[in-house]
XYZ file of C-alpha atoms in Angstrom:
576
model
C 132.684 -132.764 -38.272
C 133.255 -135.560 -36.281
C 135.210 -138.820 -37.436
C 133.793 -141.649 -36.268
C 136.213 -143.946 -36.852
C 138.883 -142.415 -34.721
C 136.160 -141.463 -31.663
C 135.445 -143.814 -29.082
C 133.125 -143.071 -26.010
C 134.613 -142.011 -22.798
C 132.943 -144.438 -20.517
C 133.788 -147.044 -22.039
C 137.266 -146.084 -21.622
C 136.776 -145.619 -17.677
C 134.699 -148.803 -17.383
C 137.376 -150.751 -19.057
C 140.332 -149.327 -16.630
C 137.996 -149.938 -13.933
C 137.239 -153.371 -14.260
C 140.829 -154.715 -15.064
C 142.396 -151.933 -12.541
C 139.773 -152.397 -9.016
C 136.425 -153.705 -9.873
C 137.483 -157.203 -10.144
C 139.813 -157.486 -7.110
C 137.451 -155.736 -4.781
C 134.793 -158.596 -5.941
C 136.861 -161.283 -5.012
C 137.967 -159.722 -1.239
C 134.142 -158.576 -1.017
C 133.123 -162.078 -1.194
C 135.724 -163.406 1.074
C 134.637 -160.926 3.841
C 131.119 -161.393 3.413
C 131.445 -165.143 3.605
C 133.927 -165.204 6.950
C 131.055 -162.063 8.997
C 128.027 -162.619 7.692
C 126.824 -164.620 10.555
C 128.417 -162.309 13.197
C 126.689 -159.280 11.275
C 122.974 -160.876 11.412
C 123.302 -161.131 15.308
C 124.257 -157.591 15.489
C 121.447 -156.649 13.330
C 119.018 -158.916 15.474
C 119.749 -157.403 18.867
C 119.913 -153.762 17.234
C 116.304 -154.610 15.800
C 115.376 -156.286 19.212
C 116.572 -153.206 21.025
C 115.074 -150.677 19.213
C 111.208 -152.866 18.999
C 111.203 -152.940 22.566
C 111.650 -148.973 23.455
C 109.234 -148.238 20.491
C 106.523 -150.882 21.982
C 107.106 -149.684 24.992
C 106.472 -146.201 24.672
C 103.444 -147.011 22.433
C 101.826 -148.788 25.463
C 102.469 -146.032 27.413
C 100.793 -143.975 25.682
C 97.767 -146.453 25.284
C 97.446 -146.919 28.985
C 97.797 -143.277 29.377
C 94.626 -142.303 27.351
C 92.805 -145.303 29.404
C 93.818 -143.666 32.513
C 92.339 -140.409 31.232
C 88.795 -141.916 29.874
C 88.692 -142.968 33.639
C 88.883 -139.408 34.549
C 85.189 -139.152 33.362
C 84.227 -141.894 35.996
C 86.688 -140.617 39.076
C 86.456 -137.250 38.826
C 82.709 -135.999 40.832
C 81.995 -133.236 38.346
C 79.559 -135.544 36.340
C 78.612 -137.577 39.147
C 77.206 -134.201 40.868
C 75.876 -132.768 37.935
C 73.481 -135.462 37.398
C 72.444 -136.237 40.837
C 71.500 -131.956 40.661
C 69.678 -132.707 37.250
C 67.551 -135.978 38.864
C 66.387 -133.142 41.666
C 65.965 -129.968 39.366
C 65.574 -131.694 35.568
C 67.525 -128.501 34.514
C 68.801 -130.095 30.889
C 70.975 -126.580 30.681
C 72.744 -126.706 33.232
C 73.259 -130.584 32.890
C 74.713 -130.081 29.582
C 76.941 -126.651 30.594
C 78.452 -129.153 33.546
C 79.484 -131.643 31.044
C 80.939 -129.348 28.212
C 82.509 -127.600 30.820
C 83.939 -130.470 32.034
C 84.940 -132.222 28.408
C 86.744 -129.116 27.581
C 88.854 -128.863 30.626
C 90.121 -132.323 30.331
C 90.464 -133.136 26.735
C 90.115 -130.497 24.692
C 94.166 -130.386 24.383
C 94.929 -134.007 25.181
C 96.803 -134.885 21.744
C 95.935 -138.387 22.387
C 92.495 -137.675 21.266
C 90.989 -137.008 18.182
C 87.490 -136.635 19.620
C 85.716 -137.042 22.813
C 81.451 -137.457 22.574
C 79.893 -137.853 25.760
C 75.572 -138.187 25.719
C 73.058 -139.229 28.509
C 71.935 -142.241 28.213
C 68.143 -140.910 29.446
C 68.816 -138.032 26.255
C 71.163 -139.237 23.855
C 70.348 -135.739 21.719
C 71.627 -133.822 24.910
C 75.120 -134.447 24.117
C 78.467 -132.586 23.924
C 81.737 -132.920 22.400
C 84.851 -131.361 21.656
C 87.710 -132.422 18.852
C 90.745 -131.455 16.644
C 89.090 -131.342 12.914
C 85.946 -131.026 11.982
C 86.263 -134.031 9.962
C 86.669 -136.038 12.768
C 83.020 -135.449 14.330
C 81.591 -135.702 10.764
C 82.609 -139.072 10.387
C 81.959 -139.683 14.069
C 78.333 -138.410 13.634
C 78.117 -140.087 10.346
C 79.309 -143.750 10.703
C 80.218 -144.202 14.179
C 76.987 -142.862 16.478
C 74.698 -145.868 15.942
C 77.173 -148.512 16.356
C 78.464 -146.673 19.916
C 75.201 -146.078 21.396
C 74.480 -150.377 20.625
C 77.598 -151.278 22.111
C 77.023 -149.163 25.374
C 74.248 -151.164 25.739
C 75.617 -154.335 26.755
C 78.659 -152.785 28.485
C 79.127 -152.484 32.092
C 81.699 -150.464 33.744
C 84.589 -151.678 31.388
C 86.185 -149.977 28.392
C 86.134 -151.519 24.747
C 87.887 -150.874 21.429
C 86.046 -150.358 18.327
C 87.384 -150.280 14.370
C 84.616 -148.121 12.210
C 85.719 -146.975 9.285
C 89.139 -146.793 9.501
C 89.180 -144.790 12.795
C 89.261 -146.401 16.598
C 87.399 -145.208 19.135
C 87.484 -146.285 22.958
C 83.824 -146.249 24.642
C 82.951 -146.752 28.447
C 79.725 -146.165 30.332
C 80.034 -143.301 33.148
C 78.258 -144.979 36.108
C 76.820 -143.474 39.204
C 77.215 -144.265 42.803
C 74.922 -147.270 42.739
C 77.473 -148.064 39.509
C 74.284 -147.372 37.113
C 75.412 -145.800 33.703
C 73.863 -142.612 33.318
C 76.587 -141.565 30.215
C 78.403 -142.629 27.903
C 81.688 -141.715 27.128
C 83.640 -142.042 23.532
C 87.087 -141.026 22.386
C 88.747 -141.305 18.616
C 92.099 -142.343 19.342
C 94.985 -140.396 17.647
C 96.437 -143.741 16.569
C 98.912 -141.963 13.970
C 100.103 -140.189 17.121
C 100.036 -142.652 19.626
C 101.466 -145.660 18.182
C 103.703 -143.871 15.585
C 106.898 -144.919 17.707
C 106.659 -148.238 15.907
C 108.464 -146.355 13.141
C 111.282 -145.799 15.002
C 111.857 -149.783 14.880
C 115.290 -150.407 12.977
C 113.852 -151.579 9.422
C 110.072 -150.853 9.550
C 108.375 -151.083 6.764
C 104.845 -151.456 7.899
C 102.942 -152.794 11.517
C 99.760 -152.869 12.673
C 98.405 -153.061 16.407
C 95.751 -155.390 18.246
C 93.532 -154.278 21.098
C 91.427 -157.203 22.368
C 92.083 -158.392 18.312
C 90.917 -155.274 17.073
C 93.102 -153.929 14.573
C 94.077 -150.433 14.770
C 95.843 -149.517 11.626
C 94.083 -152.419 9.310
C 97.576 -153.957 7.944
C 96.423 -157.391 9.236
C 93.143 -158.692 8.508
C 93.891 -160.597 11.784
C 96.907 -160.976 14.581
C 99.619 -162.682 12.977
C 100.989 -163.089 16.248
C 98.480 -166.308 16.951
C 98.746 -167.950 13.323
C 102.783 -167.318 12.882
C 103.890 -167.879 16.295
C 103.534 -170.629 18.863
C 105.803 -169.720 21.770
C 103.777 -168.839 25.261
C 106.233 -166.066 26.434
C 105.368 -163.012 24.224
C 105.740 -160.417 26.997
C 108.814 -159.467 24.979
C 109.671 -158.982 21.229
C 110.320 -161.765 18.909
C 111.932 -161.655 15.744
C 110.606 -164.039 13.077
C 111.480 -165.091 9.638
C 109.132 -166.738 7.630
C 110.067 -167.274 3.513
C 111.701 -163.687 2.554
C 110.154 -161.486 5.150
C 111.618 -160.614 8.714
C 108.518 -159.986 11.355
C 108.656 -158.683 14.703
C 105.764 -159.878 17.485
C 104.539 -159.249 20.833
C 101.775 -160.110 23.293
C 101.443 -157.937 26.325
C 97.649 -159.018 28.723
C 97.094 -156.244 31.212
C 94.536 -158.423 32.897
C 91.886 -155.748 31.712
C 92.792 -155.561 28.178
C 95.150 -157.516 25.504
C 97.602 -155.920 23.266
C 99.525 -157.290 20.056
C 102.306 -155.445 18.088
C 103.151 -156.871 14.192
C 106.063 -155.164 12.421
C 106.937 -156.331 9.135
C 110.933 -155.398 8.391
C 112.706 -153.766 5.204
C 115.072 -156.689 3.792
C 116.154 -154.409 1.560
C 117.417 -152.405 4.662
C 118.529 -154.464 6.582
C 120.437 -156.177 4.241
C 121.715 -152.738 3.134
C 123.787 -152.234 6.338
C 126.756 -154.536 7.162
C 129.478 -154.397 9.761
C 132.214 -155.683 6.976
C 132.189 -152.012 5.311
C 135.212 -151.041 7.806
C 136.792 -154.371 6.262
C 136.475 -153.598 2.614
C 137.312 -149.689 3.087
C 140.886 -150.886 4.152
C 140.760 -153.188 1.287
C 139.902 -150.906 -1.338
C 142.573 -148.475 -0.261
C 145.476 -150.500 -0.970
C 143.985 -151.144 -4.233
C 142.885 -147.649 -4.790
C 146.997 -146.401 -5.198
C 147.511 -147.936 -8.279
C 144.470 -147.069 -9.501
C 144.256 -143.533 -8.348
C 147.444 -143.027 -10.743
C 146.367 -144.744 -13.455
C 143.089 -142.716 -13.459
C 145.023 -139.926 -12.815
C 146.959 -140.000 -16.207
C 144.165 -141.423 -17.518
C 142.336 -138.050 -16.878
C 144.394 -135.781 -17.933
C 145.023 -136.917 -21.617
C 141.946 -137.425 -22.136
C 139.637 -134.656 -19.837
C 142.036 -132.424 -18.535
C 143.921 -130.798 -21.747
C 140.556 -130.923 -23.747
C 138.756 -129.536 -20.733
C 141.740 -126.790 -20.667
C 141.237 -126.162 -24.685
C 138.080 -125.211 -23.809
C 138.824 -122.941 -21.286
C 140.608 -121.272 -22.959
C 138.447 -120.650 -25.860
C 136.046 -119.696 -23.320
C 138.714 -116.536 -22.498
C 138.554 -115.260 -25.546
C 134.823 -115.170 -25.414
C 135.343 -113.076 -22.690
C 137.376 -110.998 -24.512
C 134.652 -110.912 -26.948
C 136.523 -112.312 -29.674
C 133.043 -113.564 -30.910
C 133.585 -116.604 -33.371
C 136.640 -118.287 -31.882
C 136.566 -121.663 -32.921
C 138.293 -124.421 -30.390
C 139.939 -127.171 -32.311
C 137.921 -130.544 -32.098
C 138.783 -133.082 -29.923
C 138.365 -136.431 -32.114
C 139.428 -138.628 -29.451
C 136.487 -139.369 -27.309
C 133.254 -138.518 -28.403
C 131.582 -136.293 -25.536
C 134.487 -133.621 -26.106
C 134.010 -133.756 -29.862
C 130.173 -133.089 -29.030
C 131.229 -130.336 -26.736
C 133.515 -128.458 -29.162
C 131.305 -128.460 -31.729
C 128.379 -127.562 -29.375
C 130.708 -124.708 -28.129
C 132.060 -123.489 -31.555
C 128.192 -123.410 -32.730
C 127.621 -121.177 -29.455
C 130.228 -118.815 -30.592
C 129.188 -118.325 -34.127
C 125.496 -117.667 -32.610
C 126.930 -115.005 -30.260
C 128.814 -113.373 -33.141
C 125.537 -113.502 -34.922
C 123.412 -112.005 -31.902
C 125.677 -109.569 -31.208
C 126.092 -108.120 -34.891
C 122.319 -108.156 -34.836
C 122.012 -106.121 -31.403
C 124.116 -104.000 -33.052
C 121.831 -103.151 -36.563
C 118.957 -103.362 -34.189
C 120.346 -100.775 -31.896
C 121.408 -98.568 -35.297
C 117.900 -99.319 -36.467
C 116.272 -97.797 -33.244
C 118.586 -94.651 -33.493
C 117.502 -93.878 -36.839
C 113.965 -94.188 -35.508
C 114.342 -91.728 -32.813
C 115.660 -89.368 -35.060
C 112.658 -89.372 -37.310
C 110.699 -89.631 -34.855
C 112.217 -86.322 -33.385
C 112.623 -84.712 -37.184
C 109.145 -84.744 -37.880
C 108.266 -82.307 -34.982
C 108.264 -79.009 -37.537
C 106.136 -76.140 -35.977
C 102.828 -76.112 -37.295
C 102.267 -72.497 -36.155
C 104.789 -71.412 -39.050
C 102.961 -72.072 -41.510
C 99.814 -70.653 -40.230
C 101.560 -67.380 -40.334
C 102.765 -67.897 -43.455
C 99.728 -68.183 -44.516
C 98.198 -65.249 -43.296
C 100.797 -63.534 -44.894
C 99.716 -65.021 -48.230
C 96.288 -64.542 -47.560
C 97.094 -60.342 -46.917
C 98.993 -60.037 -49.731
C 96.614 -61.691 -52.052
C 94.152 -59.487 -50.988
C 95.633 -56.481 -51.076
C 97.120 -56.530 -54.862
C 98.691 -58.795 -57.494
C 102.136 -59.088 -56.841
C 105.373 -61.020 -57.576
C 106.026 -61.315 -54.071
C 102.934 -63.681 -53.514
C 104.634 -66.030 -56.317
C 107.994 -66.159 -54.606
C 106.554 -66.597 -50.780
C 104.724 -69.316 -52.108
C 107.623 -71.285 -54.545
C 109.301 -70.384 -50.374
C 106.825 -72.384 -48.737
C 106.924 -75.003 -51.109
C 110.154 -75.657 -50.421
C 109.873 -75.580 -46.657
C 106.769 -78.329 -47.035
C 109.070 -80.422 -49.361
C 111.578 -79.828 -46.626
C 109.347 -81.104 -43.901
C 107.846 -84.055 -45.843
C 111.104 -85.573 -46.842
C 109.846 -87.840 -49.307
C 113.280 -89.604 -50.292
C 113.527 -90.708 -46.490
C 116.806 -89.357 -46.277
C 118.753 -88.582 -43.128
C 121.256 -86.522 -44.062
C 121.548 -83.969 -46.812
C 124.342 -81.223 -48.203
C 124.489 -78.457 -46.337
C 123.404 -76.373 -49.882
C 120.569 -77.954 -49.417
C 119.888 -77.695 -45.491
C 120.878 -73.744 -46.561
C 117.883 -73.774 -49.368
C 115.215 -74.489 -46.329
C 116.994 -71.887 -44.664
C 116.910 -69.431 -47.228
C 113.044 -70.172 -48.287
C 112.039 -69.626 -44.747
C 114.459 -66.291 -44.261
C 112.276 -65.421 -47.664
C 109.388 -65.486 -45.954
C 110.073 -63.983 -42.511
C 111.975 -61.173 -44.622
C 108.227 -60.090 -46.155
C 106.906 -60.423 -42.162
C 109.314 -58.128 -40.649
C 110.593 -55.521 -43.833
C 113.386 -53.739 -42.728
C 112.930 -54.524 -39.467
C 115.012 -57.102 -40.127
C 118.536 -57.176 -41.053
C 120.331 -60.727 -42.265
C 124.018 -61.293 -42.959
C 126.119 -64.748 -44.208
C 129.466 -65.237 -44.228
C 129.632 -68.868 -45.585
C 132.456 -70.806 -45.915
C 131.773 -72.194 -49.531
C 133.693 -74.930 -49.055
C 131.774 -76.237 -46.727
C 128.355 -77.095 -48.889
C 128.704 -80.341 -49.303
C 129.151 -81.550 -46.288
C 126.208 -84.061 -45.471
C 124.356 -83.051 -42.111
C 121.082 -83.928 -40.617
C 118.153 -81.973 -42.427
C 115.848 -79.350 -40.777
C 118.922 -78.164 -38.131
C 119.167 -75.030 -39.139
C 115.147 -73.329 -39.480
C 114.378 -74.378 -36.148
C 117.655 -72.019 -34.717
C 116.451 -69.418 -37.390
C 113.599 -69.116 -35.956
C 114.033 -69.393 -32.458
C 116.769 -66.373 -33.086
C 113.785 -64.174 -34.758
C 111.244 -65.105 -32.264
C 113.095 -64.233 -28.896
C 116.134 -61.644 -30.969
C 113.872 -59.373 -33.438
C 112.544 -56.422 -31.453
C 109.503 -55.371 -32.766
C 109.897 -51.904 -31.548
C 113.305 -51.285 -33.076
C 115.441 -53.449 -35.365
C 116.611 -57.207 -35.539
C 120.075 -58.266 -36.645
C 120.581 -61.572 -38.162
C 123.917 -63.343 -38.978
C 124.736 -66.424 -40.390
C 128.671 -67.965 -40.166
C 129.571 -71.459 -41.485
C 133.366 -72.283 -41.131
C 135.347 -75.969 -40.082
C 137.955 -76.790 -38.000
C 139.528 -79.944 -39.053
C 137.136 -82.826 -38.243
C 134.291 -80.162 -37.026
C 131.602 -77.949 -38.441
C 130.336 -74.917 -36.867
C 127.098 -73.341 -37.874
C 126.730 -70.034 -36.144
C 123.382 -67.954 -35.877
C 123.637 -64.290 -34.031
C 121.061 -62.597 -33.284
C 120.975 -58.913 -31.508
C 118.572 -59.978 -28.577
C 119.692 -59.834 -24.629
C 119.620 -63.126 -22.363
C 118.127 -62.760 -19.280
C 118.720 -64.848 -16.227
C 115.046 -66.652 -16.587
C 116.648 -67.459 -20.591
C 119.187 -69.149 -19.742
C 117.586 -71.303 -17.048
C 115.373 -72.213 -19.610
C 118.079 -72.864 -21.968
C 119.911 -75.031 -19.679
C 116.389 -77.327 -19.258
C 115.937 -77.464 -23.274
C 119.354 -78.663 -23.910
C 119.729 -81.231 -20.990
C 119.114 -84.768 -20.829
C 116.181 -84.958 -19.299
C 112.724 -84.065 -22.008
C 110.813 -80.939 -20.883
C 107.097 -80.532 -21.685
C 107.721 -77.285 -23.274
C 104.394 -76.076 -24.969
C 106.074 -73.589 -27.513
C 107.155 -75.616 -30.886
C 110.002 -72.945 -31.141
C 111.439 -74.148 -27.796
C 110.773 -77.911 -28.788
C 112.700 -77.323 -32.013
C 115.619 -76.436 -30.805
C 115.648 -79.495 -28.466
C 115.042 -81.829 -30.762
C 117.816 -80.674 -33.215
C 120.675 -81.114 -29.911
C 118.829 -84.315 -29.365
C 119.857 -85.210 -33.343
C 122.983 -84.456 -32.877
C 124.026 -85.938 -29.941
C 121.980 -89.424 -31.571
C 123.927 -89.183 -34.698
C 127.060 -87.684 -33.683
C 127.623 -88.195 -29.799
C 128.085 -86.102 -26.609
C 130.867 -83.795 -28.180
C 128.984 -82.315 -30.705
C 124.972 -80.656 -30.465
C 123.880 -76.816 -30.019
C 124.849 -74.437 -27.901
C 123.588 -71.250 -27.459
C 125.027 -69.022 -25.265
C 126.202 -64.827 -25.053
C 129.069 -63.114 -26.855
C 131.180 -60.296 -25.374
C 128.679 -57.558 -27.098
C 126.007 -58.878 -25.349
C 124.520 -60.717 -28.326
C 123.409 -64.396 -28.477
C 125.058 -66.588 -30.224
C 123.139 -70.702 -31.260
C 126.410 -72.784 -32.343
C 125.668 -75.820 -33.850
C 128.703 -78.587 -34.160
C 128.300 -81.527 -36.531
C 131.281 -84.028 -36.452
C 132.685 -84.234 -40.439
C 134.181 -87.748 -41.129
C 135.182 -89.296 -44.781
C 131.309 -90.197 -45.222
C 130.224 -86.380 -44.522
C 131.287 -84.994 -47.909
C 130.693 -85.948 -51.224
C-alpha cells in the first residue's frame, strides 16, 4: 500500500525546479527582447505578407484572364460561325448540333478552369450541348442556373458577365455572327476552388473572398470591403489593413473590360505566432539551460532513474519467468508507487494465468485420453456373442456361465464407471484374462497361451484397456487358422520402466510393417479395422500420459516371431 503522507507527485517536483531554476529568468529576458524588436519584427512580417499577396493575386488573375481568353475562343474561332451560316442554308438541326459538341469538346472538355461549359441557340434553346467534370455540376446548372442565363443573354451584347447562383459562378457571353448578331450563347461554371485557390498561399490566410464587377465569388463578403474599409485611390497593388483585432489585405485591379477585388482576412494568431527574436532567446536560454540541465539531471536520477532501473530489473526476472516477483515500492513520488503496485499486480496475474494454462492444458490431456479410451471394438463383442448364442443352443453348459461372468468383465472394463485413468496392472491383467477366456472357447486348441509375469509388478498403476487391444491384434493377424497359434505374455521392469511383452507366432510381411509404421506415427490414419485403431490409440495414451520415450512397439524377433512391447514409465505415484 501506498503512504500518503510520505508521497508527493512528481510534477510538482519538476514544476517547482523549473520555475525557481529557468522559467522565471527566461520571462524576464523574453520580455526585454520582445520590447527592444517588436517593431522591427512587424515590418518583416508586413513585407513577407505583402510579398507573398502579390504573387498569389497575381497568379489568380492570370488564371481569370486566361479562362476569359478561352470563352473568346467560342467567338474567334470560325467553327460556329460556319456551322450556322450552313444551318441558315440547309436547317439541318443535326449537323448544327454535331458542329457545336464537336467543337465544345475539343476546347474545353479538359480545360481545368471549367467546371461546365453549356452552349444553346438562341433560335432553339432545347438544341443545346454541353460538356463538364461531375454530373453534379450540370444538375445544378440545369436546375437553378438555366432560367436566370438565358434572361441575362438577353440584354447582353458582345461582352462577358459574371453571375453568383447558388453558390457557383458562371461566366456567360453571346456568340455573335458576322453582322455581330448573337446566334448562341455561351456559359461556363468557373472552377473557382481551382482558380483562385492561390490566395491560400498568402502568409496568414485565414479566409478571402473575390469580386468580379462586385460579384462575389466565394460569398465571404456580403459586399467588397475594399470600398467601405479603404479610401486610398491607388489599389493596383496590395494593401495591408488593420482595423480593431483583425489584419486585412485589399486590392483593386480595372482591366478596362472588367473590375476585380481581392479581400484576405489574416490569422493573428499566426502571425503573431512567428517572431524574429526566437534566435535571441535560444542563446538566452542556453546559458541558463547549464545549470539547469544538471540540476535536472540529478534531479532525475534519484527520483526516475533508480526506480525506473528497479523496475527493470524486476521486469528480468519476468523474463526469466520467475512469475510473482514483487518490486519493492517506491513511496517517494506517487506515479512510481502507482507503477509498482500496477506491476507487482501484473506479476501475480501472470503467475495466476500461467498456473491456470497449465491445469487447463492437464485438463485437455486427460480429455484426449478418454476420448481415445473409449474407442473399444464393437465387433468383439458381436462375436462374443455369437459364441454365446451357439453354445446356448447347442447344450447346457458351464462354459456359457463363465464366457458370460468374461464378458461382464470386459463391459465393466469398457464402461469404466469410477472414471478412473489409471488402474493396477492385476486389474488391467483381469480384462486381459476375461477376454483370453473367451477367445480360448473361439479357437480350442488352436490356440496356445503362455505368462511369465513378474509378480512384483501388479501393482503398478497403468492406463486401463492397454493390453486387450495388443491381445487381440496378436490373435487376429498371429493365430493361423489352418495350423496353430502361440501366445505369450512377459511382464518384467527395468528400474524406472515397465515392459509388457505380447508374442505371437505370426510372420511380418513387408506390406505389415508399412502399415505398422503409419499406425504408430504421428500423423492419425483413417484405418477402418477397430483392431488396427486399437492399437493406435493405446501408443497415442502413452505417449499423452507418459511422453515420447515410452508407447508400443511392435516389431520381429530373431525366430521370426512378432513381438508388441509396450513401455509405461513407473514413477513414486505408479505403485501403491
Amino acid at each position: 500500500m501506498k503512504k500518503a503522507g510520505r508521497s508527493r507527485q512528481l510534477k510538482w517536483s519538476m514544476i517547482k525546479m523549473l520555475a525557481a531554476g529557468w522559467f522565471l529568468p527566461f520571462l524576464l529576458i523574453s520580455i526585454m527582447l520582445l520590447f527592444f524588436v517588436s517593431k522591427r519584427m512587424d515590418r518583416q512580417l508586413q513585407n513577407t505578407i505583402m510579398t507573398s499577396a502579390d504573387k498569389s493575386i497575381e497568379l489568380c488573375e492570370l488564371r481569370l484572364k486566361q479562362a476569359m481568353e478561352s470563352s473568346k475562343e467560342a467567338s474567334y474561332q470560325p467553327m460556329l460561325k460556319e456551322g450556322y451560316a450552313r444551318y441558315l442554308q440547309d436547317g439541318d438541326d443535326v449537323k448544327l448540333n454535331r458542329t457545336a459538341s464537336n467543337f465544345i469538346i475539343q476546347h474545353y472538355r479538359v480545360n481545368t478552369d471549367f467546371n461546365l461549359t453549356y452552349l444553346y441557340f438562341i433560335h432553339d434553346p432545347e438544341n443545346a450541348c454541353m460538356t463538364y467534370q461531375d454530373y453534379y455540376d450540370a444538375k445544378a446548372f440545369m436546375d437553378y442556373a438555366l432560367e436566370e442565363v438565358m434572361e441575362l443573354s438577353r440584354d447582353l451584347d458582345t461582352s462577358i458577365v459574371f453571375v453568383n447562383i447558388h453558390g457557383r459562378m458562371y461566366m456567360v457571353r453571346n456568340i455573335v455572327d458576322s453582322n455581330f448578331r448573337p446566334f448562341a450563347v455561351l456559359t461556363m461554371e468557373l472552377n473557382v476552388e481551382d482558380m483562385f485557390g492561390g490566395l491560400r498561399a498568402i502568409w496568414g490566410f485565414h479566409e478571402g473572398d473575390v469580386f468580379i464587377d462586385d460579384v462575389s465569388v466565394f460569398g465571404v463578403y456580403e459586399e467588397d470591403p475594399c470600398l467601405t474599409l479603404i479610401e486610398e485611390k491607388d489599389m493596383e497593388k496590395p494593401h495591408y489593413y488593420h482595423r480593431g483585432e483583425k489584419a486585412y489585405i485589399y486590392m483593386r485591379l480595372d482591366s478596362g473590360w472588367h473590375k476585380t477585388a481581392y479581400a484576405v482576412t489574416l490569422d493573428e494568431s499566426v502571425i503573431a505566432g512567428e517572431t524574429v527574436v526566437l534566435r535571441y532567446l535560444l542563446i538566452m536560454l542556453a546559458v541558463f539551460m547549464i545549470p539547469l540541465i544538471i540540476v535536472v539531471f540529478v534531479f532525475f536520477h534519484q527520483s526516475v532513474n533508480k526506480p525506473i532501473g528497479a523496475l527493470r530489473d524486476a521486469y528480468k526476472e519476468i523474463e526469466k519467468e520467475h512469475y510473482g516477483f514483487h518490486v519493492k515500492t517506491d513511496t517517494r513520488h506517487e506515479e512510481f508507487a502507482d507503477l509498482d503496485e500496477a506491476f507487482n499486480s501484473m506479476s501475480d496475474k501472470l503467475q495466476y494465468q500461467f498456473e491456470k494454462i497449465y491445469l487447463e492444458e492437464l485438463a485437455l490431456r486427460d480429455a484426449n485420453i478418454m476420448a481415445l479410451q473409449s474407442q473399444i471394438n464393437p465387433h468383439f463383442l458381436n462375436n462374443t456373442l455369437e459364441i454365446i448364442n451357439w453354445e446356448a443352443r447347442m447344450a447346457e453348459n458351464y462354459k456359457i456361465s463363465a464366457m458370460i461372468e468374461s464378458l461382464s468383465t470386459m463391459l465393466e472394463a469398457t464402461m469404466n464407471r469410477g472414471r478412473k485413468q489409471l488402474i493396477p496392472l492385476s486389474e488391467e491383467m483381469s480384462y486381459a484374462e476375461a477376454y483370453l477366456y473367451i477367445i480360448s472357447r473361439r479357437f480350442g486348441e488352436k490356440l496356445s497361451i503362455t505368462k511369465e509375469i513378474d509378480e512384483n509388478c501388479l501393482q503398478v498403476m497403468v492406463p486401463r484397456l492397454i493390453v486387450q487391444p495388443i491381445l487381440e491384434n496378436a490373435i487376429e493377424h498371429g493365430v493361423n487358422f489352418a495350423g496353430k497359434g502361440k501366445i505369450r505374455i512377459r511382464i518384467s521392469r527395468e528400474e524406472d520402466r515397465l515392459f509388457i511383452e505380447v508374442m505371437n507366432n505370426g510372420k511380418l510381411t513387408d506390406k505389415d510393417r508399412e502399415k505398422i509404421a503409419q499406425l504408430l506415427g504421428e500423423k492419425d490414419v483413417r484405418e477402418t479395422r477397430s483392431v488396427s485403431l486399437g492399437i493406435q490409440n493405446v501408443n497415442k495414451r502413452l505417449k499423452l500420459l507418459y511422453g515420447g520415450d515410452c508407447g508400443l512397439t511392435i516389431k520381429s524377433d530373431k525366430d521370426g516371431y512378432t513381438v508388441s512391447t509396450i513401455i509405461v514409465k513407473i514413477d513414486n505415484k505408479g505403485e501403491q
